[in-house]
Each structure stands twice: as structure tokens, then as C-alpha cells.
């Protein structure tokens, strides 16, 4: 069983536990449930040189707890995949252009505060925002040289850093390596959903990481370092934008 399969299995077990606890509470008659899937793109802010976006996704259950009128609180338990790409060079003797892919998996606990505006008897528009906290469970990186093939690095980035055997360079031809990353992530999310026929919802959301995943900056020149500080990108932080699809029970 792969690391990612173990993480997904663990997330499913926690989801079942959350369902049992809320269902057994006194408010269970009022609590609604949804299964949510998100897919889109994301970047890791704070990477050196030229960087690019990577596929991001998030999936898991959430509760819909009515508070008053159109207002509700929506806690969830999600398996979240985030990442980014560093464009540069790789090789010892024969150096070629390459892309260093960074993939980070989290178990994430979002708490969204939502306001629903009825559009018709069976449709509604929901605006939501709130914080999230996540714990990193798997962090991997691999190199894809332009000549073909994939070189996977053995390290879990939440346990140790990766130096790419000393063969990776940024787009500025500076040595590139990743430090050990902090496991705890936290940030803010914003989203909008169109509820259709009371059971289906489609929309989009943006999540911005506030917590620093790296304890040191990765800029490889002074100008880049100054720019990262000015725009708050001096440490690795995830930023994602995704489409969402939900089924409401």
C-alpha cells in the first residue's frame, strides 16, 4: 500500500468518526451533510527563479450546521493535495533543462461560515469564507528533464530536506535544494456555490496559506529576495484556485 493510499484511508476513517459524533449529538436532526470534490491549480509562493503552477485537488465530507436564517457553519475534513513546479536545470555532467515538481498532501480541517441567498424554490447562491488548518502527511518531489523520464527523490519533505544529489539548478543557474518543510499549514478560504435542485452544488474557491511551510527563504539573488519580502512571498506558502462540485444529502 502506497503512502498516499494510507493517507486517503486514514482520512476516510476520520470522516466516518466525524459523521458518527455529529449524528449522535443533540443537533443531529438539524445537521446537513455534503460530499465535496475540488480540482484546479495552485502554486507554492516563495520558490526561487521561474516557477509554475501544478494540479491541486481536495476531497472529503462536510457538515452543514444551521445557525440562524440563511447563515450556517460548515466544518469539513478533507484530503488536500497542493504543489508547485520550479523550472531550471538538472544533471551532473550532461545538464539539461528540467522541471522540479513538488507535491504536498495534507489532512485539512476547514471551517467555513456561509450565507445562502435563495434564487428560487429549489436553487440558492452561497457565499462562504473561513479559516483552515492542515497537517502535512506526505511531501514528495521529482525531476522531469526535457530529455524524458522522471527521477523521483526518496525524501518525505516533511521529515527531511532534498538536495537533488547536488544536480539541480534554478532558472538563474544557482544551486537548488529544498529544506525540511513545516507540517502545519493554516490559511483562509473564500468560495461561491450555486445550489441546484437542493442536492447539487457547483462553484469555485480560493485558498491562501498564511503559515510558513519553510523556515528559510529560497531566493537565489538579492533582487528576488527583496521582491519576495515586498509581496509577502519570502517563505513557501500554498495558493490554490479550484472548481468545486458537491452533493448535499
PDB file of C-alpha atoms in Angstrom:
ATOM      1  CA  UNK A   1       0.000   0.000   0.000  1.00  0.00           C
ATOM      2  CA  UNK A   2       1.435   3.382  -1.045  1.00  0.00           C
ATOM      3  CA  UNK A   3       1.822   6.353   1.319  1.00  0.00           C
ATOM      4  CA  UNK A   4      -0.930   8.257  -0.487  1.00  0.00           C
ATOM      5  CA  UNK A   5      -3.331   5.289  -0.213  1.00  0.00           C
ATOM      6  CA  UNK A   6      -2.672   5.105   3.526  1.00  0.00           C
ATOM      7  CA  UNK A   7      -3.377   8.837   3.892  1.00  0.00           C
ATOM      8  CA  UNK A   8      -6.664   8.598   1.971  1.00  0.00           C
ATOM      9  CA  UNK A   9      -7.697   5.566   4.040  1.00  0.00           C
ATOM     10  CA  UNK A  10      -6.910   7.437   7.265  1.00  0.00           C
ATOM     11  CA  UNK A  11      -8.896  10.469   6.091  1.00  0.00           C
ATOM     12  CA  UNK A  12     -11.904   8.250   5.313  1.00  0.00           C
ATOM     13  CA  UNK A  13     -11.775   6.761   8.809  1.00  0.00           C
ATOM     14  CA  UNK A  14     -11.666  10.216  10.392  1.00  0.00           C
ATOM     15  CA  UNK A  15     -14.605  11.244   8.196  1.00  0.00           C
ATOM     16  CA  UNK A  16     -16.663   8.305   9.448  1.00  0.00           C
ATOM     17  CA  UNK A  17     -15.766   9.225  13.043  1.00  0.00           C
ATOM     18  CA  UNK A  18     -16.858  12.846  12.448  1.00  0.00           C
ATOM     19  CA  UNK A  19     -20.145  11.612  10.968  1.00  0.00           C
ATOM     20  CA  UNK A  20     -20.805   9.345  13.973  1.00  0.00           C
ATOM     21  CA  UNK A  21     -20.023  12.062  16.517  1.00  0.00           C
ATOM     22  CA  UNK A  22     -22.237  14.702  14.891  1.00  0.00           C
ATOM     23  CA  UNK A  23     -25.033  12.232  14.194  1.00  0.00           C
ATOM     24  CA  UNK A  24     -25.119  11.206  17.851  1.00  0.00           C
ATOM     25  CA  UNK A  25     -25.262  14.820  19.072  1.00  0.00           C
ATOM     26  CA  UNK A  26     -28.448  16.600  20.055  1.00  0.00           C
ATOM     27  CA  UNK A  27     -28.278  18.755  16.939  1.00  0.00           C
ATOM     28  CA  UNK A  28     -28.164  15.795  14.554  1.00  0.00           C
ATOM     29  CA  UNK A  29     -31.712  16.431  13.336  1.00  0.00           C
ATOM     30  CA  UNK A  30     -30.652  19.860  12.076  1.00  0.00           C
ATOM     31  CA  UNK A  31     -27.238  18.982  10.659  1.00  0.00           C
ATOM     32  CA  UNK A  32     -26.966  18.538   6.905  1.00  0.00           C
ATOM     33  CA  UNK A  33     -24.217  16.689   5.110  1.00  0.00           C
ATOM     34  CA  UNK A  34     -22.318  17.121   1.864  1.00  0.00           C
ATOM     35  CA  UNK A  35     -19.549  15.364  -0.016  1.00  0.00           C
ATOM     36  CA  UNK A  36     -17.297  17.821  -1.784  1.00  0.00           C
ATOM     37  CA  UNK A  37     -14.718  17.472  -4.550  1.00  0.00           C
ATOM     38  CA  UNK A  38     -12.432  20.256  -5.782  1.00  0.00           C
ATOM     39  CA  UNK A  39      -9.943  20.331  -8.629  1.00  0.00           C
ATOM     40  CA  UNK A  40      -7.908  23.153 -10.099  1.00  0.00           C
ATOM     41  CA  UNK A  41      -4.452  24.631  -9.976  1.00  0.00           C
ATOM     42  CA  UNK A  42      -2.074  26.018  -7.409  1.00  0.00           C
ATOM     43  CA  UNK A  43       1.382  27.422  -6.790  1.00  0.00           C
ATOM     44  CA  UNK A  44       3.868  27.412  -3.962  1.00  0.00           C
ATOM     45  CA  UNK A  45       4.747  31.027  -3.305  1.00  0.00           C
ATOM     46  CA  UNK A  46       8.359  31.670  -2.347  1.00  0.00           C
ATOM     47  CA  UNK A  47      10.064  29.300  -4.787  1.00  0.00           C
ATOM     48  CA  UNK A  48      13.229  30.660  -6.485  1.00  0.00           C
ATOM     49  CA  UNK A  49      13.674  31.626 -10.113  1.00  0.00           C
ATOM     50  CA  UNK A  50      10.938  30.779 -12.579  1.00  0.00           C
ATOM     51  CA  UNK A  51       8.146  28.699 -11.056  1.00  0.00           C
ATOM     52  CA  UNK A  52       4.916  27.292 -12.445  1.00  0.00           C
ATOM     53  CA  UNK A  53       1.547  26.022 -11.294  1.00  0.00           C
ATOM     54  CA  UNK A  54       0.634  22.406 -10.609  1.00  0.00           C
ATOM     55  CA  UNK A  55      -2.618  20.487 -10.310  1.00  0.00           C
ATOM     56  CA  UNK A  56      -4.350  20.774  -6.935  1.00  0.00           C
ATOM     57  CA  UNK A  57      -7.346  18.903  -5.590  1.00  0.00           C
ATOM     58  CA  UNK A  58      -9.288  18.437  -2.368  1.00  0.00           C
ATOM     59  CA  UNK A  59     -11.990  15.914  -1.442  1.00  0.00           C
ATOM     60  CA  UNK A  60     -13.949  14.988   1.660  1.00  0.00           C
ATOM     61  CA  UNK A  61     -17.173  15.385   3.666  1.00  0.00           C
ATOM     62  CA  UNK A  62     -18.506  18.475   5.377  1.00  0.00           C
ATOM     63  CA  UNK A  63     -21.327  19.216   7.783  1.00  0.00           C
ATOM     64  CA  UNK A  64     -23.880  21.988   7.266  1.00  0.00           C
ATOM     65  CA  UNK A  65     -24.919  23.344  10.676  1.00  0.00           C
ATOM     66  CA  UNK A  66     -27.734  25.919  10.509  1.00  0.00           C
ATOM     67  CA  UNK A  67     -27.289  28.833  12.894  1.00  0.00           C
ATOM     68  CA  UNK A  68     -29.943  31.405  12.038  1.00  0.00           C
ATOM     69  CA  UNK A  69     -31.895  32.110   8.899  1.00  0.00           C
ATOM     70  CA  UNK A  70     -29.627  31.930   5.871  1.00  0.00           C
ATOM     71  CA  UNK A  71     -26.438  31.647   7.955  1.00  0.00           C
ATOM     72  CA  UNK A  72     -24.661  28.336   8.609  1.00  0.00           C
ATOM     73  CA  UNK A  73     -21.299  26.951   9.754  1.00  0.00           C
ATOM     74  CA  UNK A  74     -19.704  24.271   7.585  1.00  0.00           C
ATOM     75  CA  UNK A  75     -16.806  22.323   9.125  1.00  0.00           C
ATOM     76  CA  UNK A  76     -15.154  19.671   6.989  1.00  0.00           C
ATOM     77  CA  UNK A  77     -12.466  17.027   6.868  1.00  0.00           C
ATOM     78  CA  UNK A  78     -10.510  16.998   3.611  1.00  0.00           C
ATOM     79  CA  UNK A  79      -7.685  15.200   1.896  1.00  0.00           C
ATOM     80  CA  UNK A  80      -5.873  18.068   0.166  1.00  0.00           C
ATOM     81  CA  UNK A  81      -3.158  17.911  -2.492  1.00  0.00           C
ATOM     82  CA  UNK A  82      -1.108  21.029  -3.266  1.00  0.00           C
ATOM     83  CA  UNK A  83       2.083  21.688  -5.143  1.00  0.00           C
ATOM     84  CA  UNK A  84       4.246  23.736  -7.440  1.00  0.00           C
ATOM     85  CA  UNK A  85       6.987  23.496 -10.051  1.00  0.00           C
ATOM     86  CA  UNK A  86      10.483  25.000 -10.204  1.00  0.00           C
ATOM     87  CA  UNK A  87      11.759  25.476 -13.751  1.00  0.00           C
ATOM     88  CA  UNK A  88      15.511  25.109 -14.074  1.00  0.00           C
ATOM     89  CA  UNK A  89      18.247  22.658 -14.960  1.00  0.00           C
ATOM     90  CA  UNK A  90      19.312  19.204 -13.837  1.00  0.00           C
ATOM     91  CA  UNK A  91      22.329  16.989 -14.364  1.00  0.00           C
ATOM     92  CA  UNK A  92      25.898  16.331 -13.272  1.00  0.00           C
ATOM     93  CA  UNK A  93      27.920  16.152 -16.497  1.00  0.00           C
ATOM     94  CA  UNK A  94      25.157  16.482 -19.075  1.00  0.00           C
ATOM     95  CA  UNK A  95      22.948  19.328 -17.867  1.00  0.00           C
ATOM     96  CA  UNK A  96      19.553  19.829 -19.473  1.00  0.00           C
ATOM     97  CA  UNK A  97      16.511  21.957 -18.825  1.00  0.00           C
ATOM     98  CA  UNK A  98      14.218  20.349 -16.266  1.00  0.00           C
ATOM     99  CA  UNK A  99      11.203  20.888 -14.058  1.00  0.00           C
ATOM    100  CA  UNK A 100      11.291  20.056 -10.347  1.00  0.00           C
ATOM    101  CA  UNK A 101       7.774  19.054  -9.257  1.00  0.00           C
ATOM    102  CA  UNK A 102       6.824  19.425  -5.580  1.00  0.00           C
ATOM    103  CA  UNK A 103       3.735  17.555  -4.299  1.00  0.00           C
ATOM    104  CA  UNK A 104       2.346  18.070  -0.788  1.00  0.00           C
ATOM    105  CA  UNK A 105      -0.513  16.097   0.788  1.00  0.00           C
ATOM    106  CA  UNK A 106      -2.421  17.366   3.830  1.00  0.00           C
ATOM    107  CA  UNK A 107      -5.278  16.324   6.063  1.00  0.00           C
ATOM    108  CA  UNK A 108      -7.176  19.579   6.260  1.00  0.00           C
ATOM    109  CA  UNK A 109      -9.856  20.874   8.628  1.00  0.00           C
ATOM    110  CA  UNK A 110     -11.695  23.876   7.134  1.00  0.00           C
ATOM    111  CA  UNK A 111     -14.409  25.769   8.999  1.00  0.00           C
ATOM    112  CA  UNK A 112     -16.465  27.854   6.587  1.00  0.00           C
ATOM    113  CA  UNK A 113     -19.036  30.500   7.518  1.00  0.00           C
ATOM    114  CA  UNK A 114     -21.709  30.558   4.834  1.00  0.00           C
ATOM    115  CA  UNK A 115     -24.611  32.795   3.821  1.00  0.00           C
ATOM    116  CA  UNK A 116     -27.183  31.354   1.425  1.00  0.00           C
ATOM    117  CA  UNK A 117     -29.340  33.585  -0.770  1.00  0.00           C
ATOM    118  CA  UNK A 118     -32.431  31.888  -2.240  1.00  0.00           C
ATOM    119  CA  UNK A 119     -32.683  32.236  -6.012  1.00  0.00           C
ATOM    120  CA  UNK A 120     -35.816  30.128  -6.412  1.00  0.00           C
ATOM    121  CA  UNK A 121     -37.673  27.431  -4.500  1.00  0.00           C
ATOM    122  CA  UNK A 122     -35.053  24.836  -5.413  1.00  0.00           C
ATOM    123  CA  UNK A 123     -31.920  26.896  -6.052  1.00  0.00           C
ATOM    124  CA  UNK A 124     -29.692  29.151  -3.990  1.00  0.00           C
ATOM    125  CA  UNK A 125     -26.428  31.081  -4.132  1.00  0.00           C
ATOM    126  CA  UNK A 126     -23.998  30.547  -1.245  1.00  0.00           C
ATOM    127  CA  UNK A 127     -21.066  32.759  -0.290  1.00  0.00           C
ATOM    128  CA  UNK A 128     -18.631  31.339   2.229  1.00  0.00           C
ATOM    129  CA  UNK A 129     -15.336  32.154   3.880  1.00  0.00           C
ATOM    130  CA  UNK A 130     -13.322  30.885   6.794  1.00  0.00           C
ATOM    131  CA  UNK A 131     -10.029  29.530   8.109  1.00  0.00           C
ATOM    132  CA  UNK A 132      -8.477  26.139   7.645  1.00  0.00           C
ATOM    133  CA  UNK A 133      -5.723  24.217   9.366  1.00  0.00           C
ATOM    134  CA  UNK A 134      -3.888  21.260   7.893  1.00  0.00           C
ATOM    135  CA  UNK A 135      -1.199  18.788   8.827  1.00  0.00           C
ATOM    136  CA  UNK A 136       1.247  17.607   6.188  1.00  0.00           C
ATOM    137  CA  UNK A 137       1.472  13.850   5.869  1.00  0.00           C
ATOM    138  CA  UNK A 138       3.387  13.352   2.634  1.00  0.00           C
ATOM    139  CA  UNK A 139       5.746  15.615   0.734  1.00  0.00           C
ATOM    140  CA  UNK A 140       7.485  14.387  -2.411  1.00  0.00           C
ATOM    141  CA  UNK A 141       9.500  15.884  -5.229  1.00  0.00           C
ATOM    142  CA  UNK A 142      10.604  14.572  -8.601  1.00  0.00           C
ATOM    143  CA  UNK A 143      12.603  15.836 -11.567  1.00  0.00           C
ATOM    144  CA  UNK A 144      11.435  15.710 -15.175  1.00  0.00           C
ATOM    145  CA  UNK A 145      14.303  16.555 -17.549  1.00  0.00           C
ATOM    146  CA  UNK A 146      13.389  17.778 -21.026  1.00  0.00           C
ATOM    147  CA  UNK A 147      15.093  14.700 -22.461  1.00  0.00           C
ATOM    148  CA  UNK A 148      12.383  12.490 -20.990  1.00  0.00           C
ATOM    149  CA  UNK A 149      11.951  10.278 -17.945  1.00  0.00           C
ATOM    150  CA  UNK A 150      11.204  11.024 -14.304  1.00  0.00           C
ATOM    151  CA  UNK A 151      13.606  10.937 -11.362  1.00  0.00           C
ATOM    152  CA  UNK A 152      11.755  10.524  -8.033  1.00  0.00           C
ATOM    153  CA  UNK A 153      13.504  11.629  -4.863  1.00  0.00           C
ATOM    154  CA  UNK A 154      13.160   9.350  -1.815  1.00  0.00           C
ATOM    155  CA  UNK A 155      12.735  12.003   0.880  1.00  0.00           C
ATOM    156  CA  UNK A 156       9.489  12.910   2.619  1.00  0.00           C
ATOM    157  CA  UNK A 157       9.832  16.703   2.664  1.00  0.00           C
ATOM    158  CA  UNK A 158       8.001  16.943   5.989  1.00  0.00           C
ATOM    159  CA  UNK A 159      10.726  14.793   7.572  1.00  0.00           C
ATOM    160  CA  UNK A 160      13.866  15.941   5.748  1.00  0.00           C
ATOM    161  CA  UNK A 161      15.031  18.270   3.013  1.00  0.00           C
ATOM    162  CA  UNK A 162      16.091  17.283  -0.500  1.00  0.00           C
ATOM    163  CA  UNK A 163      19.286  18.367  -2.253  1.00  0.00           C
ATOM    164  CA  UNK A 164      18.573  16.567  -5.560  1.00  0.00           C
ATOM    165  CA  UNK A 165      22.002  14.900  -5.268  1.00  0.00           C
ATOM    166  CA  UNK A 166      23.513  18.346  -5.854  1.00  0.00           C
ATOM    167  CA  UNK A 167      22.471  18.257  -9.524  1.00  0.00           C
ATOM    168  CA  UNK A 168      19.529  20.740  -9.569  1.00  0.00           C
ATOM    169  CA  UNK A 169      19.759  24.404 -10.551  1.00  0.00           C
ATOM    170  CA  UNK A 170      17.212  27.207 -10.711  1.00  0.00           C
ATOM    171  CA  UNK A 171      16.456  29.155 -13.884  1.00  0.00           C
ATOM    172  CA  UNK A 172      19.150  31.593 -12.695  1.00  0.00           C
ATOM    173  CA  UNK A 173      21.738  28.782 -12.749  1.00  0.00           C
ATOM    174  CA  UNK A 174      22.017  28.772  -8.946  1.00  0.00           C
ATOM    175  CA  UNK A 175      22.078  25.500  -6.935  1.00  0.00           C
ATOM    176  CA  UNK A 176      18.586  24.459  -5.858  1.00  0.00           C
ATOM    177  CA  UNK A 177      17.586  22.392  -2.861  1.00  0.00           C
ATOM    178  CA  UNK A 178      14.535  22.163  -0.647  1.00  0.00           C
ATOM    179  CA  UNK A 179      14.687  22.479   3.154  1.00  0.00           C
ATOM    180  CA  UNK A 180      12.630  20.350   5.510  1.00  0.00           C
ATOM    181  CA  UNK A 181       9.086  21.723   5.419  1.00  0.00           C
ATOM    182  CA  UNK A 182       6.869  22.513   8.380  1.00  0.00           C
ATOM    183  CA  UNK A 183       3.982  20.061   8.723  1.00  0.00           C
ATOM    184  CA  UNK A 184       1.404  22.583   9.915  1.00  0.00           C
ATOM    185  CA  UNK A 185      -0.394  24.676   7.351  1.00  0.00           C
ATOM    186  CA  UNK A 186      -3.061  27.287   8.042  1.00  0.00           C
ATOM    187  CA  UNK A 187      -4.802  29.887   5.948  1.00  0.00           C
ATOM    188  CA  UNK A 188      -8.025  31.399   4.678  1.00  0.00           C
ATOM    189  CA  UNK A 189     -10.510  30.266   2.040  1.00  0.00           C
ATOM    190  CA  UNK A 190     -13.193  32.036   0.040  1.00  0.00           C
ATOM    191  CA  UNK A 191     -15.829  30.363  -2.087  1.00  0.00           C
ATOM    192  CA  UNK A 192     -19.067  30.715  -4.017  1.00  0.00           C
ATOM    193  CA  UNK A 193     -21.555  27.962  -4.886  1.00  0.00           C
ATOM    194  CA  UNK A 194     -24.734  27.664  -6.893  1.00  0.00           C
ATOM    195  CA  UNK A 195     -27.043  25.102  -5.317  1.00  0.00           C
ATOM    196  CA  UNK A 196     -29.238  23.274  -7.840  1.00  0.00           C
ATOM    197  CA  UNK A 197     -32.301  21.201  -7.027  1.00  0.00           C
ATOM    198  CA  UNK A 198     -31.360  21.236  -3.320  1.00  0.00           C
ATOM    199  CA  UNK A 199     -28.867  18.361  -3.714  1.00  0.00           C
ATOM    200  CA  UNK A 200     -26.196  19.571  -6.136  1.00  0.00           C
ATOM    201  CA  UNK A 201     -23.806  22.500  -5.900  1.00  0.00           C
ATOM    202  CA  UNK A 202     -21.140  23.810  -8.276  1.00  0.00           C
ATOM    203  CA  UNK A 203     -18.810  26.710  -7.714  1.00  0.00           C
ATOM    204  CA  UNK A 204     -15.270  27.787  -7.088  1.00  0.00           C
ATOM    205  CA  UNK A 205     -12.935  28.683  -4.255  1.00  0.00           C
ATOM    206  CA  UNK A 206      -9.557  30.200  -3.459  1.00  0.00           C
ATOM    207  CA  UNK A 207      -7.314  29.188  -0.547  1.00  0.00           C
ATOM    208  CA  UNK A 208      -4.345  31.220   0.584  1.00  0.00           C
ATOM    209  CA  UNK A 209      -1.800  29.822   3.023  1.00  0.00           C
ATOM    210  CA  UNK A 210      -0.731  32.133   5.828  1.00  0.00           C
ATOM    211  CA  UNK A 211       1.539  29.776   7.760  1.00  0.00           C
ATOM    212  CA  UNK A 212       5.118  29.473   6.543  1.00  0.00           C
ATOM    213  CA  UNK A 213       5.936  25.980   5.302  1.00  0.00           C
ATOM    214  CA  UNK A 214       9.658  26.799   5.154  1.00  0.00           C
ATOM    215  CA  UNK A 215      11.722  28.405   7.903  1.00  0.00           C
ATOM    216  CA  UNK A 216      14.183  29.933   5.433  1.00  0.00           C
ATOM    217  CA  UNK A 217      13.920  31.914   2.221  1.00  0.00           C
ATOM    218  CA  UNK A 218      14.790  30.304  -1.108  1.00  0.00           C
ATOM    219  CA  UNK A 219      15.504  33.390  -3.236  1.00  0.00           C
ATOM    220  CA  UNK A 220      18.760  32.994  -5.163  1.00  0.00           C
ATOM    221  CA  UNK A 221      19.581  36.690  -5.691  1.00  0.00           C
ATOM    222  CA  UNK A 222      19.095  39.978  -3.844  1.00  0.00           C
ATOM    223  CA  UNK A 223      16.513  41.412  -6.250  1.00  0.00           C
ATOM    224  CA  UNK A 224      14.365  38.311  -5.978  1.00  0.00           C
ATOM    225  CA  UNK A 225      14.671  38.331  -2.181  1.00  0.00           C
ATOM    226  CA  UNK A 226      13.540  41.969  -1.967  1.00  0.00           C
ATOM    227  CA  UNK A 227      10.581  41.314  -4.270  1.00  0.00           C
ATOM    228  CA  UNK A 228       9.502  38.291  -2.251  1.00  0.00           C
ATOM    229  CA  UNK A 229       9.608  40.271   1.004  1.00  0.00           C
ATOM    230  CA  UNK A 230       7.598  43.153  -0.500  1.00  0.00           C
ATOM    231  CA  UNK A 231       4.851  40.820  -1.745  1.00  0.00           C
ATOM    232  CA  UNK A 232       4.877  38.545   1.313  1.00  0.00           C
ATOM    233  CA  UNK A 233       6.370  35.603  -0.592  1.00  0.00           C
ATOM    234  CA  UNK A 234       9.669  35.219   1.278  1.00  0.00           C
ATOM    235  CA  UNK A 235       8.722  31.749   2.561  1.00  0.00           C
ATOM    236  CA  UNK A 236       6.917  28.810   0.954  1.00  0.00           C
ATOM    237  CA  UNK A 237       3.147  29.235   1.177  1.00  0.00           C
ATOM    238  CA  UNK A 238       0.469  27.461  -0.892  1.00  0.00           C
ATOM    239  CA  UNK A 239      -2.078  29.290  -3.023  1.00  0.00           C
ATOM    240  CA  UNK A 240      -4.839  27.362  -4.829  1.00  0.00           C
ATOM    241  CA  UNK A 241      -7.823  28.149  -7.063  1.00  0.00           C
ATOM    242  CA  UNK A 242     -10.269  25.328  -7.714  1.00  0.00           C
ATOM    243  CA  UNK A 243     -13.665  24.411  -9.102  1.00  0.00           C
ATOM    244  CA  UNK A 244     -15.944  22.653  -6.622  1.00  0.00           C
ATOM    245  CA  UNK A 245     -18.633  20.013  -7.003  1.00  0.00           C
ATOM    246  CA  UNK A 246     -20.815  18.905  -4.092  1.00  0.00           C
ATOM    247  CA  UNK A 247     -23.636  16.505  -3.377  1.00  0.00           C
ATOM    248  CA  UNK A 248     -25.858  17.557  -0.479  1.00  0.00           C
ATOM    249  CA  UNK A 249     -27.686  14.823   1.392  1.00  0.00           C
TER     250      UNK A 249
END
